[in-house]
Short mmCIF file of C-alpha atoms and ligand atoms in Angstrom, two decimals:
data_model
loop_
_atom_site.label_atom_id
_atom_site.label_comp_id
_atom_site.label_asym_id
_atom_site.label_seq_id
_atom_site.Cartn_x
_atom_site.Cartn_y
_atom_site.Cartn_z
CA MET S 1 2.93 88.72 -23.56
CA GLY S 2 1.12 85.50 -23.08
CA ARG S 3 -1.98 85.15 -25.05
CA ASN S 4 -5.09 82.89 -24.71
CA VAL S 5 -5.20 81.06 -28.00
CA VAL S 6 -7.89 78.75 -29.07
CA ILE S 7 -7.15 76.35 -31.91
CA VAL S 8 -9.94 74.71 -33.89
CA GLY S 9 -9.20 71.26 -35.29
CA GLY S 10 -7.76 68.10 -34.01
CA GLY S 11 -4.90 66.87 -36.29
CA GLY S 12 -1.07 67.01 -36.59
CA ARG S 13 -1.40 70.53 -38.01
CA GLU S 14 -3.18 71.80 -34.93
CA HIS S 15 -0.70 70.04 -32.73
CA ALA S 16 2.20 71.72 -34.42
CA LEU S 17 0.40 75.19 -34.03
CA ALA S 18 -0.30 74.43 -30.37
CA LEU S 19 3.34 73.60 -29.81
CA ALA S 20 4.42 76.69 -31.61
CA ALA S 21 2.21 78.94 -29.53
CA GLN S 22 3.13 77.15 -26.24
CA ARG S 23 6.90 77.66 -27.15
CA HIS S 24 6.38 81.41 -27.03
CA GLY S 25 4.50 81.42 -23.67
CA HIS S 26 0.93 81.46 -24.92
CA THR S 27 -1.87 79.52 -23.25
CA VAL S 28 -3.48 77.08 -25.76
CA VAL S 29 -6.98 75.26 -25.75
CA CYS S 30 -7.63 72.95 -28.65
CA ALA S 31 -11.14 71.87 -29.86
CA PRO S 32 -11.73 69.12 -30.27
CA GLY S 33 -8.04 68.14 -30.39
CA ASN S 34 -7.15 64.53 -29.87
CA ALA S 35 -5.77 62.36 -26.98
CA GLY S 36 -2.23 63.01 -28.06
CA ILE S 37 -2.62 66.69 -28.25
CA GLY S 38 -4.37 66.44 -24.78
CA ARG S 39 -0.90 65.49 -23.37
CA ASP S 40 0.43 68.94 -24.24
CA VAL S 41 -2.49 71.45 -24.08
CA VAL S 42 -6.06 71.53 -22.76
CA ILE S 43 -8.52 69.94 -25.17
CA VAL S 44 -12.28 70.44 -25.08
CA ASP S 45 -14.63 68.22 -26.97
CA VAL S 46 -16.55 70.50 -29.26
CA ARG S 47 -17.30 69.25 -32.77
CA LEU S 48 -16.13 71.25 -35.82
CA ASP S 49 -19.52 71.83 -37.11
CA ASP S 50 -20.84 73.12 -33.80
CA HIS S 51 -20.24 76.82 -34.53
CA GLU S 52 -22.20 78.02 -31.55
CA GLY S 53 -20.32 75.83 -29.31
CA LEU S 54 -16.97 76.92 -30.56
CA VAL S 55 -17.89 80.54 -30.26
CA ALA S 56 -19.08 79.98 -26.64
CA LEU S 57 -15.78 78.21 -25.88
CA ALA S 58 -13.62 81.10 -27.26
CA THR S 59 -15.60 83.67 -25.53
CA ALA S 60 -15.46 81.68 -22.08
CA ARG S 61 -11.68 81.35 -22.59
CA ASP S 62 -11.41 84.98 -23.23
CA ALA S 63 -9.47 84.14 -26.32
CA ASP S 64 -7.03 86.75 -27.78
CA LEU S 65 -6.90 84.72 -30.85
CA VAL S 66 -8.85 81.90 -32.48
CA ILE S 67 -7.21 80.01 -35.30
CA VAL S 68 -9.31 77.80 -37.37
CA GLY S 69 -7.26 74.90 -38.81
CA PRO S 70 -9.42 72.71 -41.28
CA GLU S 71 -11.07 74.02 -44.35
CA ALA S 72 -14.74 72.69 -43.72
CA PRO S 73 -15.50 75.04 -40.84
CA LEU S 74 -13.82 78.09 -42.65
CA VAL S 75 -15.94 77.27 -45.89
CA ALA S 76 -19.06 77.04 -43.70
CA GLY S 77 -18.43 80.48 -42.15
CA LEU S 78 -16.91 79.78 -38.68
CA THR S 79 -14.77 82.99 -38.95
CA ASP S 80 -17.86 85.16 -39.69
CA ALA S 81 -19.66 83.60 -36.61
CA MET S 82 -16.53 84.18 -34.42
CA GLN S 83 -16.32 87.83 -35.64
CA ALA S 84 -20.02 88.51 -35.14
CA ALA S 85 -19.49 87.54 -31.43
CA GLY S 86 -16.59 90.13 -31.13
CA LEU S 87 -13.74 87.56 -31.31
CA ARG S 88 -10.42 87.93 -33.13
CA VAL S 89 -10.01 84.98 -35.59
CA PHE S 90 -7.26 83.92 -38.02
CA GLY S 91 -8.78 82.33 -40.96
CA PRO S 92 -10.68 83.73 -44.00
CA SER S 93 -14.46 84.57 -44.14
CA GLY S 94 -16.76 81.87 -45.74
CA ALA S 95 -16.90 84.10 -48.76
CA ALA S 96 -13.13 84.29 -49.08
CA ALA S 97 -12.65 80.49 -48.28
CA ARG S 98 -14.28 79.71 -51.57
CA LEU S 99 -10.91 79.96 -52.99
CA GLU S 100 -10.56 76.46 -51.62
CA GLY S 101 -14.35 75.64 -51.43
CA SER S 102 -14.97 75.97 -55.19
CA LYS S 103 -12.32 75.13 -57.66
CA ALA S 104 -14.19 76.79 -60.44
CA PHE S 105 -14.23 80.03 -58.34
CA ALA S 106 -10.42 79.64 -57.92
CA LYS S 107 -9.87 79.17 -61.62
CA GLU S 108 -11.95 82.26 -62.31
CA ILE S 109 -9.99 84.33 -59.86
CA MET S 110 -6.71 83.13 -61.22
CA THR S 111 -7.88 83.96 -64.84
CA ALA S 112 -8.99 87.44 -63.78
CA ALA S 113 -5.72 87.91 -61.77
CA GLY S 114 -3.34 86.80 -64.61
CA VAL S 115 -2.02 83.94 -62.35
CA PRO S 116 -0.45 80.96 -64.42
CA THR S 117 -2.51 77.83 -64.06
CA ALA S 118 -3.52 74.85 -66.35
CA ALA S 119 -6.11 75.54 -69.20
CA TYR S 120 -9.58 74.37 -68.02
CA GLU S 121 -13.18 74.61 -68.40
CA THR S 122 -16.10 73.97 -65.92
CA VAL S 123 -18.68 71.40 -67.10
CA VAL S 124 -21.98 70.04 -65.50
CA ASP S 125 -22.57 67.08 -68.07
CA VAL S 126 -20.48 64.16 -69.28
CA ALA S 127 -20.84 64.95 -73.06
CA HIS S 128 -19.61 68.40 -72.61
CA GLY S 129 -16.75 67.09 -70.24
CA MET S 130 -15.62 64.71 -72.90
CA ALA S 131 -15.63 67.46 -75.66
CA VAL S 132 -13.31 69.46 -73.42
CA VAL S 133 -11.14 66.38 -72.75
CA THR S 134 -10.82 66.01 -76.64
CA SER S 135 -9.90 69.59 -77.12
CA LEU S 136 -7.37 69.71 -74.21
CA GLY S 137 -5.79 66.39 -75.06
CA LEU S 138 -4.78 63.71 -72.59
CA PRO S 139 -3.76 63.55 -69.84
CA VAL S 140 -6.32 65.78 -68.05
CA ALA S 141 -7.20 66.35 -64.40
CA ILE S 142 -10.87 65.87 -63.50
CA LYS S 143 -11.72 67.66 -60.31
CA ALA S 144 -15.07 67.95 -58.32
CA ASP S 145 -15.84 71.67 -57.92
CA GLY S 146 -16.40 71.52 -54.16
CA LEU S 147 -14.80 70.11 -51.03
CA ALA S 148 -14.46 66.34 -51.32
CA ALA S 149 -12.00 65.58 -48.42
CA GLY S 150 -8.93 65.37 -50.77
CA LYS S 151 -10.56 62.67 -52.90
CA GLY S 152 -12.11 64.63 -55.65
CA VAL S 153 -9.14 64.73 -58.14
CA VAL S 154 -8.54 62.10 -60.89
CA VAL S 155 -5.58 62.45 -63.37
CA ALA S 156 -6.90 60.49 -66.35
CA HIS S 157 -4.43 59.22 -69.00
CA THR S 158 -7.16 57.63 -71.28
CA ALA S 159 -10.52 58.60 -72.58
CA ASP S 160 -12.10 55.80 -70.77
CA GLU S 161 -10.56 56.99 -67.37
CA ALA S 162 -11.69 60.56 -68.01
CA ARG S 163 -15.30 59.43 -68.89
CA GLY S 164 -15.30 57.13 -65.78
CA ALA S 165 -14.29 60.05 -63.55
CA LEU S 166 -16.87 62.49 -65.14
CA ARG S 167 -19.81 59.89 -64.71
CA ALA S 168 -18.88 59.05 -61.14
CA SER S 169 -18.83 62.74 -60.21
CA LEU S 170 -21.62 64.14 -62.32
CA ASP S 171 -24.02 61.11 -62.77
CA ASP S 172 -23.50 59.03 -59.73
CA ARG S 173 -22.71 61.92 -57.44
CA ALA S 174 -19.76 60.11 -55.86
CA PHE S 175 -18.90 63.35 -53.89
CA GLY S 176 -22.58 64.51 -53.43
CA ASP S 177 -23.28 68.08 -54.41
CA ALA S 178 -19.62 68.95 -54.24
CA GLY S 179 -19.09 67.04 -57.58
CA ALA S 180 -22.31 68.49 -59.42
CA SER S 181 -19.97 70.63 -61.46
CA VAL S 182 -16.52 69.47 -62.42
CA VAL S 183 -13.32 71.38 -63.54
CA VAL S 184 -11.74 69.61 -66.59
CA GLU S 185 -8.10 70.74 -66.78
CA GLU S 186 -4.89 70.21 -68.94
CA GLY S 187 -2.57 67.80 -67.34
CA MET S 188 0.71 69.35 -66.00
CA THR S 189 4.08 67.72 -65.18
CA GLY S 190 6.78 68.74 -62.86
CA PRO S 191 7.73 68.60 -59.22
CA GLU S 192 5.20 70.02 -56.71
CA VAL S 193 5.64 72.72 -54.05
CA SER S 194 3.48 74.07 -51.45
CA LEU S 195 4.01 77.83 -50.87
CA LEU S 196 1.96 79.41 -47.99
CA ALA S 197 1.62 83.11 -47.25
CA ILE S 198 -0.14 84.99 -44.38
CA SER S 199 -2.22 87.86 -45.40
CA ASP S 200 -4.26 90.53 -43.51
CA GLY S 201 -6.35 90.94 -46.81
CA THR S 202 -3.83 93.41 -48.39
CA ARG S 203 -0.21 92.78 -47.14
CA LEU S 204 1.62 89.40 -47.32
CA VAL S 205 4.24 87.52 -45.36
CA ARG S 206 5.44 84.33 -46.70
CA LEU S 207 6.36 81.19 -44.94
CA PRO S 208 9.06 78.89 -46.06
CA PRO S 209 8.37 76.58 -49.02
CA ALA S 210 7.64 72.90 -48.42
CA ARG S 211 6.83 69.72 -50.15
CA ASP S 212 4.25 67.05 -49.28
CA TYR S 213 4.77 63.43 -50.19
CA LYS S 214 1.29 62.29 -51.23
CA PRO S 215 1.52 58.68 -52.54
CA ILE S 216 1.56 55.86 -49.76
CA GLY S 217 4.56 54.14 -51.31
CA GLU S 218 8.26 54.86 -51.49
CA GLY S 219 9.45 56.48 -54.72
CA ASN S 220 5.93 58.09 -54.99
CA THR S 221 4.17 54.82 -55.90
CA GLY S 222 0.54 53.50 -54.95
CA PRO S 223 -2.44 55.38 -54.16
CA ASN S 224 -2.44 59.09 -52.81
CA THR S 225 -2.96 59.77 -49.12
CA GLY S 226 -3.45 62.93 -47.07
CA GLY S 227 0.47 63.11 -46.98
CA MET S 228 3.10 60.65 -45.78
CA GLY S 229 5.62 63.33 -44.95
CA SER S 230 6.98 66.73 -45.77
CA ILE S 231 10.24 68.73 -46.11
CA SER S 232 11.13 72.42 -45.82
CA PRO S 233 12.73 73.63 -47.83
CA PRO S 234 12.56 71.35 -50.87
CA ALA S 235 16.01 71.28 -52.55
CA ASP S 236 14.79 72.65 -55.92
CA VAL S 237 12.95 75.63 -54.44
CA SER S 238 15.26 78.61 -53.48
CA ASP S 239 14.26 81.69 -51.52
CA GLU S 240 14.46 83.65 -54.78
CA LEU S 241 11.96 81.21 -56.49
CA ALA S 242 9.64 81.41 -53.54
CA ASP S 243 9.68 85.29 -53.67
CA THR S 244 9.02 85.22 -57.45
CA ILE S 245 6.09 82.82 -56.82
CA VAL S 246 4.60 85.04 -54.19
CA ASP S 247 4.84 87.94 -56.71
CA MET S 248 3.30 85.90 -59.46
CA VAL S 249 0.48 84.08 -57.52
CA HIS S 250 -0.19 85.22 -54.00
CA ARG S 251 -0.06 89.07 -54.58
CA PRO S 252 -2.46 89.20 -57.57
CA VAL S 253 -4.87 86.81 -55.98
CA ILE S 254 -5.04 88.98 -52.71
CA ALA S 255 -5.34 91.99 -54.84
CA GLU S 256 -8.26 90.32 -56.98
CA MET S 257 -10.08 89.27 -53.88
CA SER S 258 -9.80 92.73 -52.27
CA ARG S 259 -11.03 94.32 -55.57
CA ARG S 260 -14.09 92.20 -55.41
CA GLY S 261 -14.89 93.19 -51.86
CA ILE S 262 -14.09 89.83 -50.48
CA PRO S 263 -10.64 90.27 -48.90
CA PHE S 264 -8.75 87.19 -48.12
CA ALA S 265 -7.31 87.37 -44.50
CA GLY S 266 -5.69 84.22 -43.47
CA VAL S 267 -3.19 81.90 -44.87
CA LEU S 268 -3.27 81.23 -48.61
CA TYR S 269 -1.74 78.11 -49.61
CA ALA S 270 -0.79 77.58 -53.22
CA GLY S 271 0.02 74.16 -54.33
CA LEU S 272 2.06 74.52 -57.61
CA MET S 273 3.85 72.47 -60.20
CA LEU S 274 7.19 73.64 -61.40
CA THR S 275 6.36 72.84 -65.19
CA PRO S 276 8.78 73.04 -67.95
CA THR S 277 7.14 76.33 -68.80
CA GLY S 278 7.30 77.85 -65.30
CA PRO S 279 5.47 77.49 -62.08
CA LYS S 280 1.55 77.07 -62.32
CA VAL S 281 -1.05 76.71 -59.72
CA VAL S 282 -2.70 73.21 -59.06
CA GLU S 283 -4.97 74.34 -56.31
CA PHE S 284 -5.38 76.86 -53.44
CA ASN S 285 -6.26 76.03 -49.87
CA CYS S 286 -7.56 78.59 -47.44
CA ARG S 287 -5.56 77.20 -44.36
CA PHE S 288 -2.34 75.71 -43.17
CA GLY S 289 -1.28 72.50 -45.12
CA ASP S 290 -1.16 69.21 -43.36
CA PRO S 291 1.54 67.73 -43.13
CA GLU S 292 3.51 70.83 -44.48
CA THR S 293 2.86 72.75 -41.20
CA GLN S 294 4.49 70.01 -39.40
CA CYS S 295 7.82 70.86 -41.10
CA ILE S 296 7.26 74.57 -41.69
CA LEU S 297 6.65 75.76 -38.10
CA PRO S 298 9.74 74.21 -36.46
CA ARG S 299 11.74 76.53 -38.98
CA VAL S 300 9.88 79.74 -37.70
CA ASP S 301 12.26 81.31 -35.14
CA GLU S 302 9.89 83.86 -33.92
CA ASP S 303 6.43 84.24 -32.32
CA LEU S 304 4.07 83.45 -35.12
CA ILE S 305 1.05 84.04 -32.81
CA GLU S 306 1.79 87.79 -32.92
CA VAL S 307 2.05 87.71 -36.79
CA LEU S 308 -1.42 85.92 -36.93
CA ILE S 309 -2.73 88.43 -34.58
CA ALA S 310 -1.53 91.24 -36.82
CA ALA S 311 -3.09 89.45 -39.83
CA ALA S 312 -6.37 89.17 -37.98
CA ASP S 313 -6.27 92.92 -37.08
CA GLY S 314 -5.48 94.19 -40.76
CA SER S 315 -2.09 95.41 -39.44
CA LEU S 316 0.41 92.98 -40.88
CA GLU S 317 3.80 94.36 -41.44
CA GLU S 318 5.54 93.28 -44.75
CA ARG S 319 8.82 91.81 -43.86
CA PRO S 320 10.71 88.44 -43.94
CA LEU S 321 10.01 86.23 -41.12
CA HIS S 322 12.91 85.10 -38.83
CA LEU S 323 13.47 81.70 -40.11
CA SER S 324 15.98 78.97 -39.18
CA ALA S 325 18.43 78.08 -42.02
CA GLU S 326 18.16 74.43 -40.88
CA PRO S 327 15.77 72.22 -42.95
CA CYS S 328 13.17 70.32 -41.24
CA VAL S 329 11.71 66.81 -42.23
CA ALA S 330 8.42 65.43 -41.00
CA VAL S 331 7.75 61.67 -41.22
CA VAL S 332 4.21 60.45 -40.95
CA LEU S 333 3.42 57.15 -39.46
CA ALA S 334 0.12 55.79 -40.83
CA ALA S 335 -2.16 53.24 -39.57
CA GLY S 336 -2.31 49.70 -41.18
CA GLY S 337 -4.75 49.43 -44.24
CA TYR S 338 -4.48 53.12 -44.95
CA PRO S 339 -5.50 54.76 -47.27
CA ARG S 340 -8.32 52.28 -47.89
CA ALA S 341 -9.68 51.06 -44.71
CA ALA S 342 -7.42 52.20 -41.95
CA ARG S 343 -7.12 49.89 -38.71
CA SER S 344 -7.78 51.54 -35.42
CA GLY S 345 -7.45 50.81 -31.68
CA ASP S 346 -3.77 49.55 -32.06
CA ILE S 347 -1.65 50.46 -28.99
CA ILE S 348 1.00 52.94 -29.48
CA ASP S 349 4.33 52.35 -27.84
CA GLY S 350 7.59 54.36 -27.53
CA LEU S 351 6.29 57.94 -27.66
CA ASP S 352 8.15 59.21 -24.70
CA ALA S 353 11.44 57.63 -26.00
CA ALA S 354 10.83 59.29 -29.29
CA SER S 355 10.25 62.66 -27.70
CA ALA S 356 13.33 62.11 -25.49
CA THR S 357 15.40 62.30 -28.70
CA GLY S 358 14.54 65.84 -29.07
CA ALA S 359 12.34 65.22 -32.15
CA GLN S 360 8.75 66.69 -32.18
CA VAL S 361 6.04 64.20 -31.97
CA LEU S 362 2.78 65.48 -33.40
CA HIS S 363 -0.54 63.54 -33.01
CA ALA S 364 -2.87 63.34 -36.05
CA GLY S 365 -5.18 60.43 -35.12
CA THR S 366 -4.79 59.16 -31.68
CA ASP S 367 -7.33 58.22 -28.91
CA ALA S 368 -7.03 56.90 -25.37
CA ASP S 369 -8.47 53.41 -24.55
CA ASP S 370 -10.13 52.31 -21.42
CA ASP S 371 -6.75 51.70 -19.67
CA GLY S 372 -5.37 54.97 -20.57
CA HIS S 373 -3.10 53.68 -23.35
CA LEU S 374 -2.79 55.89 -26.60
CA VAL S 375 -4.15 53.99 -29.46
CA THR S 376 -4.47 54.64 -33.23
CA ALA S 377 -7.68 56.48 -34.37
CA GLY S 378 -7.23 57.52 -38.00
CA GLY S 379 -5.37 56.93 -41.33
CA ARG S 380 -2.51 59.26 -40.36
CA VAL S 381 -1.53 58.62 -36.72
CA LEU S 382 1.47 60.73 -35.98
CA ALA S 383 4.29 62.81 -37.52
CA VAL S 384 7.87 62.98 -36.17
CA ALA S 385 9.67 66.15 -37.11
CA ALA S 386 13.21 67.23 -36.67
CA ARG S 387 15.62 69.93 -37.89
CA GLY S 388 19.17 69.66 -38.54
CA PRO S 389 22.17 71.52 -39.94
CA ASP S 390 21.67 69.69 -43.18
CA VAL S 391 18.86 67.58 -44.78
CA ALA S 392 20.78 64.24 -44.05
CA THR S 393 21.04 65.04 -40.25
CA ALA S 394 17.40 66.28 -40.30
CA ARG S 395 16.30 63.13 -41.78
CA LYS S 396 18.40 60.87 -39.47
CA ARG S 397 16.82 62.66 -36.38
CA ALA S 398 13.27 62.38 -37.70
CA TYR S 399 13.73 58.64 -38.47
CA ALA S 400 15.60 58.10 -35.14
CA GLY S 401 12.53 59.42 -33.39
CA ALA S 402 9.86 57.62 -35.67
CA ASP S 403 11.82 54.29 -35.38
CA LEU S 404 11.18 54.30 -31.69
CA ILE S 405 7.38 54.43 -31.94
CA HIS S 406 5.47 51.13 -32.57
CA PHE S 407 2.01 50.01 -33.26
CA ASP S 408 0.61 47.11 -35.11
CA GLY S 409 0.24 47.73 -38.92
CA ARG S 410 2.45 50.87 -38.87
CA GLN S 411 3.33 52.13 -42.34
CA MET S 412 6.09 54.71 -42.84
CA ARG S 413 7.92 55.73 -45.94
CA ARG S 414 11.68 55.63 -45.72
CA ASP S 415 12.36 58.27 -48.40
CA ILE S 416 11.05 61.38 -46.99
CA GLY S 417 13.42 64.21 -47.91
CA ALA S 418 15.86 61.77 -49.72
P1 AMP B 501 -5.38 67.48 -54.26
O1 AMP B 501 -6.20 68.55 -55.09
O2 AMP B 501 -4.51 67.90 -53.09
O3 AMP B 501 -6.31 66.23 -53.96
O4 AMP B 501 -4.32 66.78 -55.25
C1 AMP B 501 -4.44 66.32 -56.41
C2 AMP B 501 -3.20 65.92 -56.99
O5 AMP B 501 -3.53 65.67 -58.47
C3 AMP B 501 -2.12 67.07 -57.09
O6 AMP B 501 -1.27 67.13 -55.97
C4 AMP B 501 -1.46 66.65 -58.28
O7 AMP B 501 -0.35 65.61 -57.90
C5 AMP B 501 -2.50 66.14 -59.14
N1 AMP B 501 -3.05 67.18 -60.16
C6 AMP B 501 -3.94 68.03 -59.85
N2 AMP B 501 -4.32 68.76 -60.98
C7 AMP B 501 -3.31 68.36 -61.97
C8 AMP B 501 -2.99 68.61 -63.26
N3 AMP B 501 -3.59 69.65 -63.87
N4 AMP B 501 -2.13 67.94 -63.94
C9 AMP B 501 -1.48 66.97 -63.32
N5 AMP B 501 -1.51 66.50 -62.17
C10 AMP B 501 -2.51 67.23 -61.39
N1 LIG B 502 -1.02 68.79 -47.89
C1 LIG B 502 -2.04 69.12 -48.70
C2 LIG B 502 -3.09 69.74 -48.03
O1 LIG B 502 -2.92 70.18 -46.83
O2 LIG B 502 -4.07 69.98 -48.50
#
C-alpha cells in the first residue's frame, strides 16, 4: 500500500531513506531536503527548528508516517509535538532522545542496565577532571555532555591534552552549555562498529552492522569528519556477533528505558569498539547513522517503511529482516577544505553519468545556483553507494560511479571497504 511519508532532514541519510521509501511505492516529501534530494522527491523548505511548521506540513500532506532524521529536533521534542497533533512519527520522544542528548545520562543508563562501556566519571570542574584522568590513566576520552555537532570528543594521550580539552569545554565553553559538564572516560582500543536496531519501546529488530570511516585521510589519518564512507557488513562483524551485541547492549537498554517510564521507540544506534576484552559501547545515537544509512538501506530487501510504522504503533514483530547477502559500500565525496573551512558553490558535473552506472547517488550538501546547476553546499557533498556479490565488486561499482562525478576541490578516500 502506498503511504504518504514525510522525512525531516536534509542530508545523505534522508536521501537514502527517501529512495528506500520510493522504491516500495510510497509518496515522499522531504523537509527541508536539499537540491539533489529535490530531483527525486518533493522538497519543502521548512527549518528543522520550526516544529510548528513541520507539524503543519505533515498534517497538510496527510502523512501516514513522519520520519525524523537528525538528532537536534528529536532532542528538542519534535516527536512529542507531532504526536500531540495526532501524527504517527518514527523517532524517540525528547525524553528518550536524551540517550544521545546527554552522554552522562547514557552512561548512567548503561551502568544501571549492566551494559559494557568504558569506566568514567562526570565532572563540572577542571581540577576534578584531572583527578579522574589520574585515576583512570592515559589515554582518556574527554566528552562534552550535550550535543556538540560531532565535535565534542577529544581522545587525550597526555595530561596537557586532557587539561586543554577540559578547560576548553568547562572554562571557555567551547560547546556552550553542552560542555558545561564533561564525561571523562577510560581510553579504549579496537575496531569500531555501528549497530542499529529498530524498537517500538519493547521489541527489537536489528539492521545489518556497518562501519563508518571517520578520518579525512586514507589509512584513517588526519582529523575526524562526519564520515568519509561506510561499509555493511564490516568483514570482522558476523551475524552471530551482531546478534550477541543486540542481546548485550540494545535489549537491556530498551528494557531499562521502559522500566523508567521513558520507553525508547525509534532506532537505537550503538557505536561500539571491539576491544580486547569484548565489545564496549562508545556512544548511543537516537537516530539513523550518517553515512551508515547510505550503505545499510540498499541491503534491506523489504519495505522498511512498514517496519517503521509498526515500531511507531508499538506493534513491531520480532523477526530477522529480509537482507541482501550482498555487501554495500558507500563512498563520500567531500568539499575542498573540509573538515576545516569547506568550500561551497563549486559546480558538480557527472551526476547523471554516475547514476547511469546503477550506483545510488545520495546528496548530502548540494544546492542549485541561479543557472540551475547543482553546486556544492556543505562539507560532505555526496555519497555514492553500490552493492555487489562481494566487497571487491561493490567497491569497484561505488568508485566507478564516484569517479564520474567532478567538482573543484573534491576529496575522496580511495580505501573505503579495502
Ligand atoms: P563521536 O562521539 O562520534 O564524535 O566520536 C568520537 C570518536 O572518538 C569515536 O568514534 C572514537 O573513535 C573515539 N572515542 C570515543 N570514546 C573513546 C574512548 N573511550 N576511547 C577511545 N576512543 C574513543
Ligand atoms: N556516523 C556517525 C553518526 O551518525 O553519528
